[in-house]
PDB file of N, CA and C in Angstrom:
ATOM      1  N   MET B   1      13.545 -23.940  10.819  1.00 86.00           N
ATOM      2  CA  MET B   1      14.173 -24.120  12.078  1.00 86.00           C
ATOM      3  C   MET B   1      15.706 -23.815  12.123  1.00 86.00           C
ATOM      4  N   THR B   2      16.310 -24.337  11.074  1.00 86.00           N
ATOM      5  CA  THR B   2      17.696 -24.195  10.943  1.00 86.00           C
ATOM      6  C   THR B   2      18.086 -22.755  10.860  1.00 86.00           C
ATOM      7  N   ALA B   3      17.368 -21.942  10.023  1.00 86.00           N
ATOM      8  CA  ALA B   3      17.508 -20.480   9.940  1.00 86.00           C
ATOM      9  C   ALA B   3      17.307 -19.830  11.325  1.00 86.00           C
ATOM     10  N   LEU B   4      16.340 -20.239  12.101  1.00 87.00           N
ATOM     11  CA  LEU B   4      15.992 -19.630  13.304  1.00 87.00           C
ATOM     12  C   LEU B   4      17.164 -19.805  14.327  1.00 87.00           C
ATOM     13  N   GLU B   5      17.690 -21.097  14.369  1.00 85.00           N
ATOM     14  CA  GLU B   5      18.748 -21.476  15.211  1.00 85.00           C
ATOM     15  C   GLU B   5      19.989 -20.660  14.911  1.00 85.00           C
ATOM     16  N   LYS B   6      20.179 -20.228  13.678  1.00 88.00           N
ATOM     17  CA  LYS B   6      21.408 -19.435  13.295  1.00 88.00           C
ATOM     18  C   LYS B   6      21.248 -17.906  13.529  1.00 88.00           C
ATOM     19  N   ALA B   7      19.960 -17.529  13.733  1.00 89.00           N
ATOM     20  CA  ALA B   7      19.768 -16.129  13.903  1.00 89.00           C
ATOM     21  C   ALA B   7      20.383 -15.500  15.042  1.00 89.00           C
ATOM     22  N   THR B   8      20.970 -14.312  15.043  1.00 91.00           N
ATOM     23  CA  THR B   8      21.604 -13.617  16.118  1.00 91.00           C
ATOM     24  C   THR B   8      20.828 -12.525  16.616  1.00 91.00           C
ATOM     25  N   GLY B   9      19.774 -12.067  15.886  1.00 91.00           N
ATOM     26  CA  GLY B   9      19.011 -10.975  16.405  1.00 91.00           C
ATOM     27  C   GLY B   9      17.583 -11.367  16.761  1.00 91.00           C
ATOM     28  N   ASP B  10      16.639 -10.461  16.427  1.00 94.00           N
ATOM     29  CA  ASP B  10      15.269 -10.701  16.683  1.00 94.00           C
ATOM     30  C   ASP B  10      14.581 -11.299  15.422  1.00 94.00           C
ATOM     31  N   VAL B  11      13.786 -12.269  15.560  1.00 95.00           N
ATOM     32  CA  VAL B  11      12.983 -12.879  14.417  1.00 95.00           C
ATOM     33  C   VAL B  11      11.577 -12.755  14.744  1.00 95.00           C
ATOM     34  N   VAL B  12      10.775 -12.262  13.687  1.00 96.00           N
ATOM     35  CA  VAL B  12       9.284 -12.133  13.860  1.00 96.00           C
ATOM     36  C   VAL B  12       8.727 -12.875  12.708  1.00 96.00           C
ATOM     37  N   LEU B  13       7.637 -13.666  12.986  1.00 95.00           N
ATOM     38  CA  LEU B  13       6.775 -14.164  11.987  1.00 95.00           C
ATOM     39  C   LEU B  13       5.670 -13.143  11.811  1.00 95.00           C
ATOM     40  N   LYS B  14       5.494 -12.626  10.499  1.00 95.00           N
ATOM     41  CA  LYS B  14       4.566 -11.645  10.210  1.00 95.00           C
ATOM     42  C   LYS B  14       3.778 -11.982   8.887  1.00 95.00           C
ATOM     43  N   PHE B  15       2.493 -11.820   9.076  1.00 93.00           N
ATOM     44  CA  PHE B  15       1.538 -12.021   7.975  1.00 93.00           C
ATOM     45  C   PHE B  15       0.781 -10.734   7.883  1.00 93.00           C
ATOM     46  N   GLU B  16       0.655 -10.251   6.622  1.00 91.00           N
ATOM     47  CA  GLU B  16      -0.219  -9.002   6.410  1.00 91.00           C
ATOM     48  C   GLU B  16      -1.214  -9.400   5.271  1.00 91.00           C
ATOM     49  N   PRO B  17      -2.481  -9.260   5.418  1.00 87.00           N
ATOM     50  CA  PRO B  17      -3.320  -9.566   4.422  1.00 87.00           C
ATOM     51  C   PRO B  17      -3.245  -8.534   3.195  1.00 87.00           C
ATOM     52  N   PHE B  18      -3.967  -8.856   2.145  1.00 86.00           N
ATOM     53  CA  PHE B  18      -4.032  -7.964   0.953  1.00 86.00           C
ATOM     54  C   PHE B  18      -4.715  -6.641   1.275  1.00 86.00           C
ATOM     55  N   VAL B  19      -4.212  -5.628   0.552  1.00 92.00           N
ATOM     56  CA  VAL B  19      -4.975  -4.313   0.654  1.00 92.00           C
ATOM     57  C   VAL B  19      -5.391  -4.005  -0.845  1.00 92.00           C
ATOM     58  N   LEU B  20      -6.634  -3.728  -1.015  1.00 94.00           N
ATOM     59  CA  LEU B  20      -7.111  -3.387  -2.393  1.00 94.00           C
ATOM     60  C   LEU B  20      -7.340  -1.863  -2.401  1.00 94.00           C
ATOM     61  N   HIS B  21      -6.609  -1.179  -3.174  1.00 96.00           N
ATOM     62  CA  HIS B  21      -6.810   0.374  -3.307  1.00 96.00           C
ATOM     63  C   HIS B  21      -7.673   0.610  -4.566  1.00 96.00           C
ATOM     64  N   VAL B  22      -8.815   1.386  -4.371  1.00 97.00           N
ATOM     65  CA  VAL B  22      -9.639   1.665  -5.518  1.00 97.00           C
ATOM     66  C   VAL B  22      -9.770   3.204  -5.607  1.00 97.00           C
ATOM     67  N   LEU B  23      -9.358   3.816  -6.652  1.00 97.00           N
ATOM     68  CA  LEU B  23      -9.460   5.268  -6.979  1.00 97.00           C
ATOM     69  C   LEU B  23     -10.873   5.484  -7.373  1.00 97.00           C
ATOM     70  N   CYS B  24     -11.588   6.296  -6.598  1.00 97.00           N
ATOM     71  CA  CYS B  24     -13.039   6.600  -6.904  1.00 97.00           C
ATOM     72  C   CYS B  24     -13.198   7.995  -7.462  1.00 97.00           C
ATOM     73  N   GLN B  25     -14.090   8.112  -8.363  1.00 95.00           N
ATOM     74  CA  GLN B  25     -14.353   9.440  -9.069  1.00 95.00           C
ATOM     75  C   GLN B  25     -15.202  10.322  -8.088  1.00 95.00           C
ATOM     76  N   GLU B  26     -16.092   9.810  -7.392  1.00 95.00           N
ATOM     77  CA  GLU B  26     -16.950  10.551  -6.496  1.00 95.00           C
ATOM     78  C   GLU B  26     -16.866  10.094  -5.006  1.00 95.00           C
ATOM     79  N   LEU B  27     -17.087  10.883  -4.047  1.00 95.00           N
ATOM     80  CA  LEU B  27     -17.058  10.443  -2.643  1.00 95.00           C
ATOM     81  C   LEU B  27     -18.164   9.456  -2.412  1.00 95.00           C
ATOM     82  N   ARG B  28     -19.273   9.657  -3.017  1.00 96.00           N
ATOM     83  CA  ARG B  28     -20.446   8.711  -2.700  1.00 96.00           C
ATOM     84  C   ARG B  28     -20.015   7.391  -3.277  1.00 96.00           C
ATOM     85  N   ASP B  29     -19.285   7.183  -4.359  1.00 96.00           N
ATOM     86  CA  ASP B  29     -18.814   5.920  -4.809  1.00 96.00           C
ATOM     87  C   ASP B  29     -18.018   5.259  -3.760  1.00 96.00           C
ATOM     88  N   ALA B  30     -16.954   6.021  -3.194  1.00 97.00           N
ATOM     89  CA  ALA B  30     -16.084   5.504  -2.164  1.00 97.00           C
ATOM     90  C   ALA B  30     -16.916   5.073  -0.901  1.00 97.00           C
ATOM     91  N   GLN B  31     -17.976   5.908  -0.608  1.00 97.00           N
ATOM     92  CA  GLN B  31     -18.764   5.577   0.628  1.00 97.00           C
ATOM     93  C   GLN B  31     -19.554   4.301   0.336  1.00 97.00           C
ATOM     94  N   LEU B  32     -20.131   4.138  -0.812  1.00 97.00           N
ATOM     95  CA  LEU B  32     -20.817   2.871  -1.170  1.00 97.00           C
ATOM     96  C   LEU B  32     -19.851   1.785  -1.069  1.00 97.00           C
ATOM     97  N   LEU B  33     -18.689   1.833  -1.644  1.00 97.00           N
ATOM     98  CA  LEU B  33     -17.748   0.731  -1.567  1.00 97.00           C
ATOM     99  C   LEU B  33     -17.295   0.394  -0.161  1.00 97.00           C
ATOM    100  N   HIS B  34     -17.103   1.475   0.628  1.00 97.00           N
ATOM    101  CA  HIS B  34     -16.778   1.386   1.926  1.00 97.00           C
ATOM    102  C   HIS B  34     -17.778   0.553   2.755  1.00 97.00           C
ATOM    103  N   SER B  35     -19.072   0.818   2.616  1.00 97.00           N
ATOM    104  CA  SER B  35     -20.198   0.165   3.216  1.00 97.00           C
ATOM    105  C   SER B  35     -20.188  -1.228   2.922  1.00 97.00           C
ATOM    106  N   VAL B  36     -19.987  -1.539   1.612  1.00 96.00           N
ATOM    107  CA  VAL B  36     -19.945  -2.905   1.177  1.00 96.00           C
ATOM    108  C   VAL B  36     -18.715  -3.683   1.812  1.00 96.00           C
ATOM    109  N   ALA B  37     -17.587  -3.006   1.914  1.00 94.00           N
ATOM    110  CA  ALA B  37     -16.425  -3.727   2.434  1.00 94.00           C
ATOM    111  C   ALA B  37     -16.603  -3.978   3.911  1.00 94.00           C
ATOM    112  N   ILE B  38     -17.123  -3.012   4.712  1.00 95.00           N
ATOM    113  CA  ILE B  38     -17.414  -3.199   6.082  1.00 95.00           C
ATOM    114  C   ILE B  38     -18.456  -4.323   6.271  1.00 95.00           C
ATOM    115  N   ASP B  39     -19.566  -4.304   5.523  1.00 94.00           N
ATOM    116  CA  ASP B  39     -20.550  -5.373   5.686  1.00 94.00           C
ATOM    117  C   ASP B  39     -20.054  -6.764   5.291  1.00 94.00           C
ATOM    118  N   SER B  40     -18.971  -6.817   4.402  1.00 90.00           N
ATOM    119  CA  SER B  40     -18.424  -7.995   4.014  1.00 90.00           C
ATOM    120  C   SER B  40     -17.227  -8.544   4.923  1.00 90.00           C
ATOM    121  N   GLY B  41     -17.016  -7.727   6.027  1.00 87.00           N
ATOM    122  CA  GLY B  41     -16.109  -8.249   7.101  1.00 87.00           C
ATOM    123  C   GLY B  41     -14.710  -7.656   6.949  1.00 87.00           C
ATOM    124  N   PHE B  42     -14.467  -6.691   6.023  1.00 90.00           N
ATOM    125  CA  PHE B  42     -13.292  -5.997   5.908  1.00 90.00           C
ATOM    126  C   PHE B  42     -13.270  -4.681   6.796  1.00 90.00           C
ATOM    127  N   ARG B  43     -13.199  -4.892   8.044  1.00 90.00           N
ATOM    128  CA  ARG B  43     -13.336  -3.964   9.081  1.00 90.00           C
ATOM    129  C   ARG B  43     -12.293  -2.814   9.160  1.00 90.00           C
ATOM    130  N   ASN B  44     -11.140  -3.066   8.561  1.00 91.00           N
ATOM    131  CA  ASN B  44     -10.118  -2.005   8.552  1.00 91.00           C
ATOM    132  C   ASN B  44     -10.104  -1.194   7.337  1.00 91.00           C
ATOM    133  N   SER B  45     -11.096  -1.155   6.602  1.00 95.00           N
ATOM    134  CA  SER B  45     -11.257  -0.393   5.368  1.00 95.00           C
ATOM    135  C   SER B  45     -11.446   1.028   5.639  1.00 95.00           C
ATOM    136  N   GLY B  46     -11.034   1.949   4.626  1.00 96.00           N
ATOM    137  CA  GLY B  46     -11.247   3.311   4.868  1.00 96.00           C
ATOM    138  C   GLY B  46     -11.079   4.051   3.607  1.00 96.00           C
ATOM    139  N   ILE B  47     -11.368   5.404   3.793  1.00 97.00           N
ATOM    140  CA  ILE B  47     -11.411   6.285   2.674  1.00 97.00           C
ATOM    141  C   ILE B  47     -10.469   7.435   2.924  1.00 97.00           C
ATOM    142  N   THR B  48      -9.632   7.749   1.947  1.00 96.00           N
ATOM    143  CA  THR B  48      -8.685   8.876   2.099  1.00 96.00           C
ATOM    144  C   THR B  48      -8.967   9.809   0.894  1.00 96.00           C
ATOM    145  N   VAL B  49      -8.918  11.097   1.281  1.00 96.00           N
ATOM    146  CA  VAL B  49      -9.070  12.101   0.269  1.00 96.00           C
ATOM    147  C   VAL B  49      -7.785  12.960   0.315  1.00 96.00           C
ATOM    148  N   GLY B  50      -7.089  12.924  -0.827  1.00 93.00           N
ATOM    149  CA  GLY B  50      -5.799  13.657  -0.827  1.00 93.00           C
ATOM    150  C   GLY B  50      -6.007  15.179  -1.108  1.00 93.00           C
ATOM    151  N   ARG B  51      -4.944  15.919  -1.038  1.00 91.00           N
ATOM    152  CA  ARG B  51      -4.955  17.336  -1.202  1.00 91.00           C
ATOM    153  C   ARG B  51      -5.297  17.676  -2.520  1.00 91.00           C
ATOM    154  N   GLY B  52      -5.085  16.950  -3.538  1.00 92.00           N
ATOM    155  CA  GLY B  52      -5.541  17.253  -4.893  1.00 92.00           C
ATOM    156  C   GLY B  52      -6.998  16.838  -5.129  1.00 92.00           C
ATOM    157  N   GLY B  53      -7.597  16.312  -4.124  1.00 93.00           N
ATOM    158  CA  GLY B  53      -8.956  15.851  -4.283  1.00 93.00           C
ATOM    159  C   GLY B  53      -9.121  14.301  -4.763  1.00 93.00           C
ATOM    160  N   LYS B  54      -8.039  13.633  -4.808  1.00 96.00           N
ATOM    161  CA  LYS B  54      -8.083  12.267  -5.209  1.00 96.00           C
ATOM    162  C   LYS B  54      -8.704  11.445  -4.086  1.00 96.00           C
ATOM    163  N   ILE B  55      -9.666  10.630  -4.488  1.00 97.00           N
ATOM    164  CA  ILE B  55     -10.524   9.846  -3.450  1.00 97.00           C
ATOM    165  C   ILE B  55      -9.990   8.390  -3.639  1.00 97.00           C
ATOM    166  N   MET B  56      -9.419   7.959  -2.508  1.00 97.00           N
ATOM    167  CA  MET B  56      -8.975   6.541  -2.450  1.00 97.00           C
ATOM    168  C   MET B  56      -9.631   5.705  -1.401  1.00 97.00           C
ATOM    169  N   MET B  57     -10.157   4.593  -1.857  1.00 97.00           N
ATOM    170  CA  MET B  57     -10.892   3.645  -0.979  1.00 97.00           C
ATOM    171  C   MET B  57      -9.968   2.419  -0.765  1.00 97.00           C
ATOM    172  N   ALA B  58      -9.630   2.148   0.467  1.00 96.00           N
ATOM    173  CA  ALA B  58      -8.681   0.970   0.710  1.00 96.00           C
ATOM    174  C   ALA B  58      -9.595  -0.150   1.324  1.00 96.00           C
ATOM    175  N   VAL B  59      -9.571  -1.303   0.840  1.00 94.00           N
ATOM    176  CA  VAL B  59     -10.311  -2.477   1.391  1.00 94.00           C
ATOM    177  C   VAL B  59      -9.253  -3.243   2.053  1.00 94.00           C
ATOM    178  N   ARG B  60      -9.377  -3.325   3.381  1.00 91.00           N
ATOM    179  CA  ARG B  60      -8.424  -4.004   4.342  1.00 91.00           C
ATOM    180  C   ARG B  60      -9.143  -5.006   5.302  1.00 91.00           C
ATOM    181  N   SER B  61      -8.529  -6.103   5.471  1.00 85.00           N
ATOM    182  CA  SER B  61      -9.103  -7.019   6.439  1.00 85.00           C
ATOM    183  C   SER B  61      -8.341  -6.949   7.767  1.00 85.00           C
ATOM    184  N   THR B  62      -8.792  -7.703   8.765  1.00 83.00           N
ATOM    185  CA  THR B  62      -8.085  -7.703  10.118  1.00 83.00           C
ATOM    186  C   THR B  62      -7.299  -9.006  10.286  1.00 83.00           C
ATOM    187  N   HIS B  63      -6.907  -9.684   9.194  1.00 84.00           N
ATOM    188  CA  HIS B  63      -6.338 -10.905   9.279  1.00 84.00           C
ATOM    189  C   HIS B  63      -4.778 -10.821   9.497  1.00 84.00           C
ATOM    190  N   CYS B  64      -4.339  -9.872  10.237  1.00 90.00           N
ATOM    191  CA  CYS B  64      -2.990  -9.677  10.580  1.00 90.00           C
ATOM    192  C   CYS B  64      -2.348 -10.728  11.574  1.00 90.00           C
ATOM    193  N   LEU B  65      -1.162 -10.984  11.432  1.00 94.00           N
ATOM    194  CA  LEU B  65      -0.456 -11.872  12.461  1.00 94.00           C
ATOM    195  C   LEU B  65       0.885 -11.403  12.521  1.00 94.00           C
ATOM    196  N   GLU B  66       1.377 -11.117  13.792  1.00 95.00           N
ATOM    197  CA  GLU B  66       2.831 -10.682  14.070  1.00 95.00           C
ATOM    198  C   GLU B  66       3.201 -11.323  15.408  1.00 95.00           C
ATOM    199  N   VAL B  67       4.138 -12.191  15.300  1.00 96.00           N
ATOM    200  CA  VAL B  67       4.505 -12.894  16.580  1.00 96.00           C
ATOM    201  C   VAL B  67       6.077 -13.019  16.643  1.00 96.00           C
ATOM    202  N   PRO B  68       6.642 -12.523  17.753  1.00 96.00           N
ATOM    203  CA  PRO B  68       8.155 -12.645  17.836  1.00 96.00           C
ATOM    204  C   PRO B  68       8.480 -14.237  18.143  1.00 96.00           C
ATOM    205  N   LEU B  69       9.622 -14.644  17.491  1.00 96.00           N
ATOM    206  CA  LEU B  69       9.917 -16.071  17.644  1.00 96.00           C
ATOM    207  C   LEU B  69      11.358 -16.165  18.401  1.00 96.00           C
ATOM    208  N   SER B  70      12.106 -15.190  18.204  1.00 94.00           N
ATOM    209  CA  SER B  70      13.415 -15.074  18.922  1.00 94.00           C
ATOM    210  C   SER B  70      13.850 -13.638  19.350  1.00 94.00           C
ATOM    211  N   HIS B  71      14.681 -13.645  20.350  1.00 94.00           N
ATOM    212  CA  HIS B  71      15.073 -12.313  20.813  1.00 94.00           C
ATOM    213  C   HIS B  71      16.631 -12.391  21.140  1.00 94.00           C
ATOM    214  N   LYS B  72      17.395 -11.542  20.466  1.00 93.00           N
ATOM    215  CA  LYS B  72      18.858 -11.486  20.575  1.00 93.00           C
ATOM    216  C   LYS B  72      19.389 -12.943  20.266  1.00 93.00           C
ATOM    217  N   GLY B  73      18.924 -13.567  19.379  1.00 90.00           N
ATOM    218  CA  GLY B  73      19.383 -14.901  19.047  1.00 90.00           C
ATOM    219  C   GLY B  73      18.767 -16.080  19.797  1.00 90.00           C
ATOM    220  N   LYS B  74      18.046 -15.819  20.769  1.00 92.00           N
ATOM    221  CA  LYS B  74      17.485 -16.853  21.657  1.00 92.00           C
ATOM    222  C   LYS B  74      16.105 -17.253  21.133  1.00 92.00           C
ATOM    223  N   LEU B  75      15.899 -18.558  20.837  1.00 92.00           N
ATOM    224  CA  LEU B  75      14.575 -18.870  20.443  1.00 92.00           C
ATOM    225  C   LEU B  75      13.618 -18.892  21.654  1.00 92.00           C
ATOM    226  N   MET B  76      12.414 -18.163  21.441  1.00 94.00           N
ATOM    227  CA  MET B  76      11.541 -17.900  22.568  1.00 94.00           C
ATOM    228  C   MET B  76      10.410 -18.904  22.535  1.00 94.00           C
ATOM    229  N   VAL B  77      10.193 -19.603  21.532  1.00 94.00           N
ATOM    230  CA  VAL B  77       9.070 -20.514  21.374  1.00 94.00           C
ATOM    231  C   VAL B  77       9.489 -21.852  20.952  1.00 94.00           C
ATOM    232  N   SER B  78       8.584 -22.840  21.039  1.00 94.00           N
ATOM    233  CA  SER B  78       8.952 -24.197  20.676  1.00 94.00           C
ATOM    234  C   SER B  78       8.741 -24.459  19.119  1.00 94.00           C
ATOM    235  N   GLU B  79       9.291 -25.508  18.648  1.00 93.00           N
ATOM    236  CA  GLU B  79       9.133 -25.840  17.248  1.00 93.00           C
ATOM    237  C   GLU B  79       7.651 -26.131  17.033  1.00 93.00           C
ATOM    238  N   GLU B  80       6.968 -26.804  18.008  1.00 96.00           N
ATOM    239  CA  GLU B  80       5.563 -27.146  17.792  1.00 96.00           C
ATOM    240  C   GLU B  80       4.665 -25.796  17.676  1.00 96.00           C
ATOM    241  N   TYR B  81       5.115 -24.840  18.402  1.00 96.00           N
ATOM    242  CA  TYR B  81       4.276 -23.514  18.325  1.00 96.00           C
ATOM    243  C   TYR B  81       4.584 -22.927  17.003  1.00 96.00           C
ATOM    244  N   ILE B  82       5.774 -22.959  16.433  1.00 95.00           N
ATOM    245  CA  ILE B  82       6.103 -22.371  15.201  1.00 95.00           C
ATOM    246  C   ILE B  82       5.256 -23.149  14.104  1.00 95.00           C
ATOM    247  N   GLU B  83       5.206 -24.327  14.185  1.00 95.00           N
ATOM    248  CA  GLU B  83       4.353 -25.194  13.205  1.00 95.00           C
ATOM    249  C   GLU B  83       2.954 -24.775  13.284  1.00 95.00           C
ATOM    250  N   PHE B  84       2.429 -24.552  14.519  1.00 97.00           N
ATOM    251  CA  PHE B  84       1.091 -23.953  14.625  1.00 97.00           C
ATOM    252  C   PHE B  84       0.885 -22.638  14.007  1.00 97.00           C
ATOM    253  N   LEU B  85       1.832 -21.706  14.366  1.00 96.00           N
ATOM    254  CA  LEU B  85       1.757 -20.364  13.631  1.00 96.00           C
ATOM    255  C   LEU B  85       1.767 -20.453  12.160  1.00 96.00           C
ATOM    256  N   VAL B  86       2.559 -21.270  11.641  1.00 95.00           N
ATOM    257  CA  VAL B  86       2.619 -21.480  10.199  1.00 95.00           C
ATOM    258  C   VAL B  86       1.393 -21.889   9.646  1.00 95.00           C
ATOM    259  N   ASP B  87       0.755 -22.808  10.315  1.00 96.00           N
ATOM    260  CA  ASP B  87      -0.613 -23.283   9.979  1.00 96.00           C
ATOM    261  C   ASP B  87      -1.639 -22.201   9.898  1.00 96.00           C
ATOM    262  N   VAL B  88      -1.569 -21.396  11.050  1.00 95.00           N
ATOM    263  CA  VAL B  88      -2.492 -20.230  11.156  1.00 95.00           C
ATOM    264  C   VAL B  88      -2.292 -19.240  10.051  1.00 95.00           C
ATOM    265  N   ALA B  89      -1.059 -18.892   9.744  1.00 94.00           N
ATOM    266  CA  ALA B  89      -0.777 -17.967   8.644  1.00 94.00           C
ATOM    267  C   ALA B  89      -1.183 -18.527   7.394  1.00 94.00           C
ATOM    268  N   ASN B  90      -1.079 -19.820   7.057  1.00 94.00           N
ATOM    269  CA  ASN B  90      -1.446 -20.384   5.854  1.00 94.00           C
ATOM    270  C   ASN B  90      -3.012 -20.313   5.749  1.00 94.00           C
ATOM    271  N   ARG B  91      -3.709 -20.554   6.777  1.00 93.00           N
ATOM    272  CA  ARG B  91      -5.134 -20.413   6.772  1.00 93.00           C
ATOM    273  C   ARG B  91      -5.527 -18.892   6.418  1.00 93.00           C
ATOM    274  N   LYS B  92      -4.859 -18.001   7.030  1.00 91.00           N
ATOM    275  CA  LYS B  92      -5.185 -16.608   6.711  1.00 91.00           C
ATOM    276  C   LYS B  92      -4.906 -16.317   5.232  1.00 91.00           C
ATOM    277  N   MET B  93      -3.873 -16.853   4.678  1.00 90.00           N
ATOM    278  CA  MET B  93      -3.506 -16.674   3.321  1.00 90.00           C
ATOM    279  C   MET B  93      -4.660 -17.335   2.428  1.00 90.00           C
ATOM    280  N   GLU B  94      -5.196 -18.352   2.800  1.00 90.00           N
ATOM    281  CA  GLU B  94      -6.339 -18.993   2.120  1.00 90.00           C
ATOM    282  C   GLU B  94      -7.592 -17.945   2.189  1.00 90.00           C
ATOM    283  N   GLU B  95      -7.781 -17.328   3.275  1.00 84.00           N
ATOM    284  CA  GLU B  95      -8.834 -16.422   3.428  1.00 84.00           C
ATOM    285  C   GLU B  95      -8.621 -15.240   2.593  1.00 84.00           C
ATOM    286  N   ASN B  96      -7.332 -14.920   2.278  1.00 80.00           N
ATOM    287  CA  ASN B  96      -7.107 -13.770   1.409  1.00 80.00           C
ATOM    288  C   ASN B  96      -7.632 -14.134  -0.006  1.00 80.00           C
ATOM    289  N   ILE B  97      -7.340 -15.353  -0.365  1.00 79.00           N
ATOM    290  CA  ILE B  97      -7.657 -15.797  -1.711  1.00 79.00           C
ATOM    291  C   ILE B  97      -9.206 -15.661  -1.924  1.00 79.00           C
TER     292      ILE B  97
END
């Protein structure tokens, strides 16, 4: 809270979940992993094929959180709400593990 009170610009609380990149030998391997990831709840997962033919499967979840807290140095939310957001972010981190 002390740091937020001293801020002169915009402050955002941001949580991004892990991303697991898997280099796959065959497209069918990536497709199988993609199906498993989607079925396991990692809905933002995807397959990328590079120009050189490199096949990359990214396992990503939807557990993102991005909330503005202050604007131009003015705190826009209460301390109670910030405590709530930190609790939410910590639960999302536990889900990552």
